[in-house]
CSV table of C-alpha atoms in Angstrom, one decimal:
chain,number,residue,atom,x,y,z
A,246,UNK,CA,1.3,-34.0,7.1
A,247,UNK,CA,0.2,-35.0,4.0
A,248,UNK,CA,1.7,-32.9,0.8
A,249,UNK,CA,-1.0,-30.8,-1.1
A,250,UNK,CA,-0.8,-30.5,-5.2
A,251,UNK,CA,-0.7,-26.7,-6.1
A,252,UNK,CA,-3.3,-26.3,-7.9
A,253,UNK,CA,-2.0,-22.6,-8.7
A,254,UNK,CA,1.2,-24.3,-10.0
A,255,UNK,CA,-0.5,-25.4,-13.3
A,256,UNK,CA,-3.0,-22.9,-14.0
A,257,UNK,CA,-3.1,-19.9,-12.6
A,258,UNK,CA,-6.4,-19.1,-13.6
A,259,UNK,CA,-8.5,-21.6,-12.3
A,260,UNK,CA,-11.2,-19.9,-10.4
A,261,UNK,CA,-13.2,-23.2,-8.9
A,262,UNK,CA,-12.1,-26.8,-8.2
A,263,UNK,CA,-12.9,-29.9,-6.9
A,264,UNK,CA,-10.8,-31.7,-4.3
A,265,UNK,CA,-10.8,-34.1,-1.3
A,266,UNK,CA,-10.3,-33.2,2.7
A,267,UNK,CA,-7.9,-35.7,3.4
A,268,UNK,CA,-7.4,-34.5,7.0
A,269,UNK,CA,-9.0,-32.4,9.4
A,270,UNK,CA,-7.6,-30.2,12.0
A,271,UNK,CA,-8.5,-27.4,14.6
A,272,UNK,CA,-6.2,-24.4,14.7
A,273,UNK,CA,-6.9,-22.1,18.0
A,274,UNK,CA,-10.6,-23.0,17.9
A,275,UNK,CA,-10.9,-22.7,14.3
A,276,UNK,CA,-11.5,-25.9,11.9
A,277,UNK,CA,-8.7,-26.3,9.6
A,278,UNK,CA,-9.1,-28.3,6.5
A,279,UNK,CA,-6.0,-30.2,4.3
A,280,UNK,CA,-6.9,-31.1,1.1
A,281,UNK,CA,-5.2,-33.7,-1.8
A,282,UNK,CA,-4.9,-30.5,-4.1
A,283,UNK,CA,-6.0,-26.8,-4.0
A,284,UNK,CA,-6.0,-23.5,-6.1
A,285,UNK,CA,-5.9,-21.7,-3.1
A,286,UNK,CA,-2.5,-19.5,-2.8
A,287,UNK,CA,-0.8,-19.7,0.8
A,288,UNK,CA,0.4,-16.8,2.7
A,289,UNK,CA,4.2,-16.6,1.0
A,290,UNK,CA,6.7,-14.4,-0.9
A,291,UNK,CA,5.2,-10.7,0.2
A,292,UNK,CA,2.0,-11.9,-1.5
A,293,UNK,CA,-1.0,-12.5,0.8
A,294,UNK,CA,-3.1,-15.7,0.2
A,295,UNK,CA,-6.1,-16.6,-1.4
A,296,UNK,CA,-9.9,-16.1,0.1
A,297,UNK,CA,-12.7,-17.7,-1.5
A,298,UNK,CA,-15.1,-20.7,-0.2
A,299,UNK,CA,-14.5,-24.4,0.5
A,300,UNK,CA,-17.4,-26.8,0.8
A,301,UNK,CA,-19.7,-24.3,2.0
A,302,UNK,CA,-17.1,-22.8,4.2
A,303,UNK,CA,-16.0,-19.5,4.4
A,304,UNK,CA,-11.8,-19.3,3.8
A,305,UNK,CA,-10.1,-17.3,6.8
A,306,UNK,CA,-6.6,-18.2,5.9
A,307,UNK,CA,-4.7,-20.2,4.2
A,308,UNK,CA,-0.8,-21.3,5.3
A,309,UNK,CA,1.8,-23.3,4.4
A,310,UNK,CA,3.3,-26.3,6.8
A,311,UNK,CA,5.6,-28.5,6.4
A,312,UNK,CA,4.5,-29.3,2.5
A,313,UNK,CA,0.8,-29.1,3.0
A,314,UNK,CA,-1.5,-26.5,2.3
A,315,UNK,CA,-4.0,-25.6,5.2
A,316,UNK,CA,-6.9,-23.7,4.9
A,317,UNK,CA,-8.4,-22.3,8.2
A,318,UNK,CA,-12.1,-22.0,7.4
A,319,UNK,CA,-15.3,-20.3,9.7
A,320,UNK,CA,-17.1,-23.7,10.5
A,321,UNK,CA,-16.4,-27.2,10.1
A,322,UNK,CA,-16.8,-29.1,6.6
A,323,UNK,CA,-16.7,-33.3,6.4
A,324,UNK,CA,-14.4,-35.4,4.7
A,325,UNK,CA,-14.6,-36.5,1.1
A,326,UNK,CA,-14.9,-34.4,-2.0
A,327,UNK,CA,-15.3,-31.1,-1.8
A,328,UNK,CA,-16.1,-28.0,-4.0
A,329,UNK,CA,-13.5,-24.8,-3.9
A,330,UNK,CA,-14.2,-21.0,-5.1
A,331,UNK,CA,-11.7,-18.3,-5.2
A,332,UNK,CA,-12.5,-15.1,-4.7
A,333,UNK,CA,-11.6,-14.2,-8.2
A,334,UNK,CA,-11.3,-10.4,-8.2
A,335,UNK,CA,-8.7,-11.0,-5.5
A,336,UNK,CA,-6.6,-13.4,-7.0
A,337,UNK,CA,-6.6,-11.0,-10.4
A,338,UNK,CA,-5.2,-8.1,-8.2
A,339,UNK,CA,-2.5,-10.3,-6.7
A,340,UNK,CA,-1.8,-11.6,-10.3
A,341,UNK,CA,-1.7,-7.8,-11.8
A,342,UNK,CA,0.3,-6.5,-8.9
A,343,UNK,CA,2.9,-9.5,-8.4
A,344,UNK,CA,4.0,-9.8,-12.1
A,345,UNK,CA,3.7,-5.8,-11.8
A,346,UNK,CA,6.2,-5.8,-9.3
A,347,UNK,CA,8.3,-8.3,-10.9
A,348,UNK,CA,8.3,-5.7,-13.9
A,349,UNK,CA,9.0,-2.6,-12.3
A,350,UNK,CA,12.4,-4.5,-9.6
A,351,UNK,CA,13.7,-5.0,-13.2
A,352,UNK,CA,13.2,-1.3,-15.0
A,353,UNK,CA,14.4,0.3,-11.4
A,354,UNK,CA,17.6,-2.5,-12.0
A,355,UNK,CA,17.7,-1.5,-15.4
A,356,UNK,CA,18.0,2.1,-15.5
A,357,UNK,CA,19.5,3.0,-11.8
A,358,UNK,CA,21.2,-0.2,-10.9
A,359,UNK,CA,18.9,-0.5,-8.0
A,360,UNK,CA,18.1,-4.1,-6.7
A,361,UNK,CA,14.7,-4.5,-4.5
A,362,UNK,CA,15.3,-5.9,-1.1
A,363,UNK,CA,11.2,-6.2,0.3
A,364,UNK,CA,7.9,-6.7,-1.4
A,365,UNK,CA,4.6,-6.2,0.3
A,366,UNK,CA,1.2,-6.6,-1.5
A,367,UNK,CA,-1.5,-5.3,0.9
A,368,UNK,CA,-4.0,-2.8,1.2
A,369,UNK,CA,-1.1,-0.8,0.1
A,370,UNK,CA,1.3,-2.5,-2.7
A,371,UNK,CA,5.2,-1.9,-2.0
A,372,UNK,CA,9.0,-2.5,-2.8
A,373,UNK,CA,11.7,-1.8,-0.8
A,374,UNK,CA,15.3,-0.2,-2.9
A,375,UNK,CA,18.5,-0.3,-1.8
A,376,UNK,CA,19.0,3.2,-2.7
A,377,UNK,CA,18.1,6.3,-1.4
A,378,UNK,CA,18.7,9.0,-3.7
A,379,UNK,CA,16.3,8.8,-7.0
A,380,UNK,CA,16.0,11.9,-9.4
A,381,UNK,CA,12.5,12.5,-10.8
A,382,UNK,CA,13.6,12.0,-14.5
A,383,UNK,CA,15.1,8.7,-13.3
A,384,UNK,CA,11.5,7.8,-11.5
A,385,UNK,CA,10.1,8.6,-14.6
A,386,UNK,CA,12.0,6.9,-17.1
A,387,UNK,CA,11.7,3.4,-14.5
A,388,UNK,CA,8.0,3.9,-15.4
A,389,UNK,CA,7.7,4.6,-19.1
A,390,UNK,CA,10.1,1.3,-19.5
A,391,UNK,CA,8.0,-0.6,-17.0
A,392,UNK,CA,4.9,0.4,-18.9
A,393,UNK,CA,6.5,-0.5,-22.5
A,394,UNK,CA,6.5,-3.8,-21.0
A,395,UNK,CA,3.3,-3.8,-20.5
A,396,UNK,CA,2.0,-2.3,-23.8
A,397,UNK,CA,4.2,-5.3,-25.6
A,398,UNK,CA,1.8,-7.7,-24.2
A,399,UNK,CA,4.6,-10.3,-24.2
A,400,UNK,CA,4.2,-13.8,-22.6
A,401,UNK,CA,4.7,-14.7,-18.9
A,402,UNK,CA,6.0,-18.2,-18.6
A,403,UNK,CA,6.1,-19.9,-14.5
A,404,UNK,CA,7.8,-23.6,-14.1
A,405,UNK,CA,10.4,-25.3,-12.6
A,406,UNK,CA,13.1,-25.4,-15.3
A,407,UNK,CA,16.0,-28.7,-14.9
A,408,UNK,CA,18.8,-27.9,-13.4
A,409,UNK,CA,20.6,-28.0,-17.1
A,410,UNK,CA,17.7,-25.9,-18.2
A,411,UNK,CA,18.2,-23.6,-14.7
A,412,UNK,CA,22.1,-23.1,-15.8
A,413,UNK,CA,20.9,-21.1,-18.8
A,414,UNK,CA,18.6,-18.7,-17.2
A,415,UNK,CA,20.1,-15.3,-16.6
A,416,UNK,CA,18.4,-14.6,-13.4
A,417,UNK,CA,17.6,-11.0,-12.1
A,418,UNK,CA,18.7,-12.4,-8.5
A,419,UNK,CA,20.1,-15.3,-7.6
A,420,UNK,CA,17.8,-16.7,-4.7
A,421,UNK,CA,19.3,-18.7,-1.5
A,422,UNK,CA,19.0,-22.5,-2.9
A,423,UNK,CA,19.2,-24.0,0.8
A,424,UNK,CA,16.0,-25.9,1.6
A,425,UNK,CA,14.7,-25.8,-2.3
A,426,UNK,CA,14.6,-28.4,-3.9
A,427,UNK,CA,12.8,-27.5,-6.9
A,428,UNK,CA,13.1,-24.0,-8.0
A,429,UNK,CA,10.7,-22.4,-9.8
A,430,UNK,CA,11.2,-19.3,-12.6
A,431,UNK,CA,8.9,-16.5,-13.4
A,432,UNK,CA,9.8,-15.4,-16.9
A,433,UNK,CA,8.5,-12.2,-18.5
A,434,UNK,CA,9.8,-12.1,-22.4
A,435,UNK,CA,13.1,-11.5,-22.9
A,436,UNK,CA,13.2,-8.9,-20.2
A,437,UNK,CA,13.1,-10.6,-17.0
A,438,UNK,CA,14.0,-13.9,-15.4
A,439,UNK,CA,13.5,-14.2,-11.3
A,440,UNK,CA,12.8,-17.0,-9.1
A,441,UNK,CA,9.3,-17.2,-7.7
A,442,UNK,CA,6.9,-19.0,-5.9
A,443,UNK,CA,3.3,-16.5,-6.3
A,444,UNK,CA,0.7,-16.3,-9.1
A,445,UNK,CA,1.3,-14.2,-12.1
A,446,UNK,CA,-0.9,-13.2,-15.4
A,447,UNK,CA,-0.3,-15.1,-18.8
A,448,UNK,CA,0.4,-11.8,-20.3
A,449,UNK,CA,1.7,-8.4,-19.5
A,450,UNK,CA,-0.8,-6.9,-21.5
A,451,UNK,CA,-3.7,-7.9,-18.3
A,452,UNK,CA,-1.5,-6.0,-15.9
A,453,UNK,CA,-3.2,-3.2,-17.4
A,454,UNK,CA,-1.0,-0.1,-16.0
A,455,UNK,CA,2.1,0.4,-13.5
A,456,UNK,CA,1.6,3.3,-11.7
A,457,UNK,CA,4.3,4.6,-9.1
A,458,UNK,CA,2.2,6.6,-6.6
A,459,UNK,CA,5.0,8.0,-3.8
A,460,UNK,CA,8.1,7.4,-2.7
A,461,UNK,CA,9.4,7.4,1.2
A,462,UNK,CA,12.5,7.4,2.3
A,463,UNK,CA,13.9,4.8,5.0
A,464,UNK,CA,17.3,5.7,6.0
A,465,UNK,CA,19.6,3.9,3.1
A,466,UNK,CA,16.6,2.5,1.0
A,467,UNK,CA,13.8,3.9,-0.8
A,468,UNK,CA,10.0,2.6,0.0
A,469,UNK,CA,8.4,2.6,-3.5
A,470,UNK,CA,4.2,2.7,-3.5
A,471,UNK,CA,3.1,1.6,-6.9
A,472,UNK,CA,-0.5,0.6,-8.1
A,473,UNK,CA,-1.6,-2.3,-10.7
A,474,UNK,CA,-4.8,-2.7,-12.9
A,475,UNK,CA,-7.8,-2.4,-11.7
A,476,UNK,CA,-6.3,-0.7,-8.4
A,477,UNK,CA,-4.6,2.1,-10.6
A,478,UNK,CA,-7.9,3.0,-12.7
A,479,UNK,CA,-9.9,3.3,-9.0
A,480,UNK,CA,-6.8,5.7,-7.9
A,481,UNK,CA,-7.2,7.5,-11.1
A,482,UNK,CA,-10.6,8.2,-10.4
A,483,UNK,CA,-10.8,9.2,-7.0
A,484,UNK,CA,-7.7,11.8,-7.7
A,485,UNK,CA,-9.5,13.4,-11.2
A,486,UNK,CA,-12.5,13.5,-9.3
A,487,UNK,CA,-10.8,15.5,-6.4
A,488,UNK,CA,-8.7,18.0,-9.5
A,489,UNK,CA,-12.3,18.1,-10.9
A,490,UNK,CA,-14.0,19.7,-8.1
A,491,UNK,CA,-10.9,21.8,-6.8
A,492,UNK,CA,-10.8,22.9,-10.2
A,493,UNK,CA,-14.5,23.9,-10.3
A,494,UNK,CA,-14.3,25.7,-6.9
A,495,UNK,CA,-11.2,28.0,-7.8
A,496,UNK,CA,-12.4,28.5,-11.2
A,497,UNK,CA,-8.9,27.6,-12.8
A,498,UNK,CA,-8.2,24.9,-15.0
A,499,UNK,CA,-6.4,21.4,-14.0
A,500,UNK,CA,-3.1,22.6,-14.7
A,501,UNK,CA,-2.9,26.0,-13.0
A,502,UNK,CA,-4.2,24.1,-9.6
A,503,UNK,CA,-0.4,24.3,-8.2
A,504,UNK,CA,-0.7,28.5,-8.6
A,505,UNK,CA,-4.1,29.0,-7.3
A,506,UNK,CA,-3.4,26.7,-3.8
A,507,UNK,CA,0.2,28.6,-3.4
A,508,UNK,CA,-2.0,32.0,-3.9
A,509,UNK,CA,-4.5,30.6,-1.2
A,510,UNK,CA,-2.0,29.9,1.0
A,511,UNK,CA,0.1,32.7,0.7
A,512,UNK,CA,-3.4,35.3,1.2
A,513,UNK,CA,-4.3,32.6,4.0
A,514,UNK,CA,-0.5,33.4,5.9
A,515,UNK,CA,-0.9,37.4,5.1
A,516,UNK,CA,-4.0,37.1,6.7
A,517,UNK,CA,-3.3,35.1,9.9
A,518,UNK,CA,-0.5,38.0,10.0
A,519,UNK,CA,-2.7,40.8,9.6
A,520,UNK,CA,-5.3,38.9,12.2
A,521,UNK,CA,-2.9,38.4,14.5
A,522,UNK,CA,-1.7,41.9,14.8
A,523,UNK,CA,-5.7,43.1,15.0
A,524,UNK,CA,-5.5,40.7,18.2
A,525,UNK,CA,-2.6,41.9,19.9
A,526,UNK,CA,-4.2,45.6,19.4
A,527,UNK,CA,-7.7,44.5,20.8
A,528,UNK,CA,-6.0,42.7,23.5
A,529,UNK,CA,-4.1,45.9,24.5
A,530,UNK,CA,-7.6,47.7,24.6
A,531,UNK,CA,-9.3,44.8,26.6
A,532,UNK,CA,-6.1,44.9,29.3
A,533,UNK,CA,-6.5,48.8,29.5
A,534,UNK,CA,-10.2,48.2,29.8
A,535,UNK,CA,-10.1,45.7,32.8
A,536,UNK,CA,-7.6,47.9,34.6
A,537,UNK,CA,-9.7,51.2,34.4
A,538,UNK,CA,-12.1,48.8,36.3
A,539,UNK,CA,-9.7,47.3,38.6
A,540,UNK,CA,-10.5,47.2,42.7
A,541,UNK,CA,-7.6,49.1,45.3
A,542,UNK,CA,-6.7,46.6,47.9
A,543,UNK,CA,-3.7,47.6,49.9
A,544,UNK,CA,-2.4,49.6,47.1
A,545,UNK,CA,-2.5,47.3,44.7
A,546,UNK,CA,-4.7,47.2,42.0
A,547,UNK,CA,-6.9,43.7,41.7
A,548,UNK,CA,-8.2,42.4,37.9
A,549,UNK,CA,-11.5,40.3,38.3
A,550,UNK,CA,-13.2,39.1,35.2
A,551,UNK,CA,-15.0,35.9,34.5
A,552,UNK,CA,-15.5,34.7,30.4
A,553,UNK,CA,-17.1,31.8,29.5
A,554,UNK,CA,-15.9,31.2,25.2
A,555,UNK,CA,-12.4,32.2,26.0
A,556,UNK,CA,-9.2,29.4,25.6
A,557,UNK,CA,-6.8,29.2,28.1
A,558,UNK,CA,-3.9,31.0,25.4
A,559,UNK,CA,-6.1,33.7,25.1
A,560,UNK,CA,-6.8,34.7,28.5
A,561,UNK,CA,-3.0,33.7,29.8
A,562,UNK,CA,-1.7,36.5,27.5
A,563,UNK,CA,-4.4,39.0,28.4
A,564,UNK,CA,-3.4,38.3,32.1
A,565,UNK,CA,0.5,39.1,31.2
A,566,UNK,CA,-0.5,42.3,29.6
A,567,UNK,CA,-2.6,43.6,32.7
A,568,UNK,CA,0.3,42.3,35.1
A,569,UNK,CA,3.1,43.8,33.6
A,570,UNK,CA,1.4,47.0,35.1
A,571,UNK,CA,3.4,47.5,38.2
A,572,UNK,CA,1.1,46.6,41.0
A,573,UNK,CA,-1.0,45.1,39.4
């Protein structure tokens, strides 16, 4: 297969382009397209690829093999020139969140020591610790230093470096060379150097905010969920709006939220106690009820009743409490 020029390599931000289909392909019934350069981002490095439209085409996926770029589209397109659009505000996000995550590996490295193992950048935006334990202060001293980065609005700077130039580069992690023969460097300022292959902003200062969301624990390592950008003002919204309206209903203000649900709940389990007990007691009167009507047959005494909005738990107690009766 013919090689494709990465676009993405030069300029991250180019948004349209114009290329030729060099070759022509069909990928489980799908038409496939390889072009003599693209800005479209293959599927690689925990970052999903680019979507967008390719000579009329709509982009269903775009992969990487064996040094060329091929972009699975939703009908077939000609040979010759054609016109390419990215979808823009999903590039952006990708941008944010990978030189984001880039950020925050090295502020969690930083301050607990801990190196990140996985990446995932999805619907939901991850890195995977190799640590388990992580104290609160800790969590939130990774994020103030992650967001100081940020704030500084330094420079991000993505090539492949010489080999002489590669020597000086204190990387964060030393990637597995086999197979590369060109490695390329994200570098953030003077805080962090990694190798890496995916699209990043010119400046930390268009990240816009790092925001850790949750962490979950998986057995030795820690899953940490963080949010970028745009991503992190649209959380921000939907979770003031929810404190807003809880707020407004329980007639407390933001902060004493935490007091009034523990009230709630502790008045909801008094009153599932108190309910409970009222049961039991009405049950008791119901069984003694149903036996004063209860038919002789042989000397023993037979319960017939028939209830149509009863559940099964209900009416199984109510028939141990009339059996325990002997002869019953």
């Amino acid at each position: 297969m013919t090689e494709t020029h990465r676009l993405y390599y030069d300029d991250a931000y180019i948004q349209g382009f114009e290329a030729r289909a060099i070759e022509l392909l069909e990928l489980n019934g799908k038409p496939g397209v390889i072009l003599d350069k693209t800005a479209f981002y293959p599927t690689g490095g925990g970052q999903p690829c680019d979507l967008g439209r390719l000579g009329g085409a709509k982009v269903l996926d775009v992969f990487e093999r064996d040094g060329a770029v091929i972009h699975l589209l939703d009908r077939e397109i000609g040979r010759g020139t054609v016109l390419g659009e990215l979808d823009w505000p999903r590039r952006f996000d990708h941008m944010q969140h990978h030189t984001g995550q880039h950020i925050l590996s090295a502020a969690f490295k930083l301050v607990l020591d801990a190196d990140t193992v996985g990446f995932h950048l999805g619907d939901e935006v991850t890195i995977d610790l190799n640590r388990r334990d992580i104290p609160q202060d800790a969590l939130d001293s990774v994020e103030e230093l992650a967001n100081s980065v940020v704030t500084a609005d330094v420079a991000v700077r993505a090539w492949f470096p010489s080999e002489a130039e590669l020597a000086s580069i204190k990387l964060r992690k030393k990637p597995d060379k086999a197979g590369i023969e060109r490695l390329r460097v994200v570098q953030i300022g003077d805080f962090d150097a990694t190798a890496c292959g995916g699209t990043h902003v010119a400046r930390t200062g268009q990240i816009g905010l790092i925001k850790i969301i949750r962490l979950d624990h998986r057995g030795d390592e820690t899953r940490v969920h963080f949010l970028c950008g745009g991503r992190a003002l649209a959380d921000y919204r939907i979770k003031n709006a929810i404190a807003n309206r809880l707020a407004a209903q329980l007639t407390v203000a933001h902060a004493e939220l935490p007091a009034a649900v523990g009230r709630l709940q502790a008045e909801l389990k008094s009153a599932h106690r108190e309910l409970r007990a009222l049961a039991k007691r009405l049950m008791g009167y119901e069984a003694d009820e149903l036996l004063a009507r209860a038919e002789e047959r042989g000397g023993i005494r037979v319960v017939k009743a028939v209830f149509s909005d009863r559940d099964g738990g209900q009416l199984r107690a109510l028939a141990g409490l009339i059996t325990s009766h002997p002869g019953t």
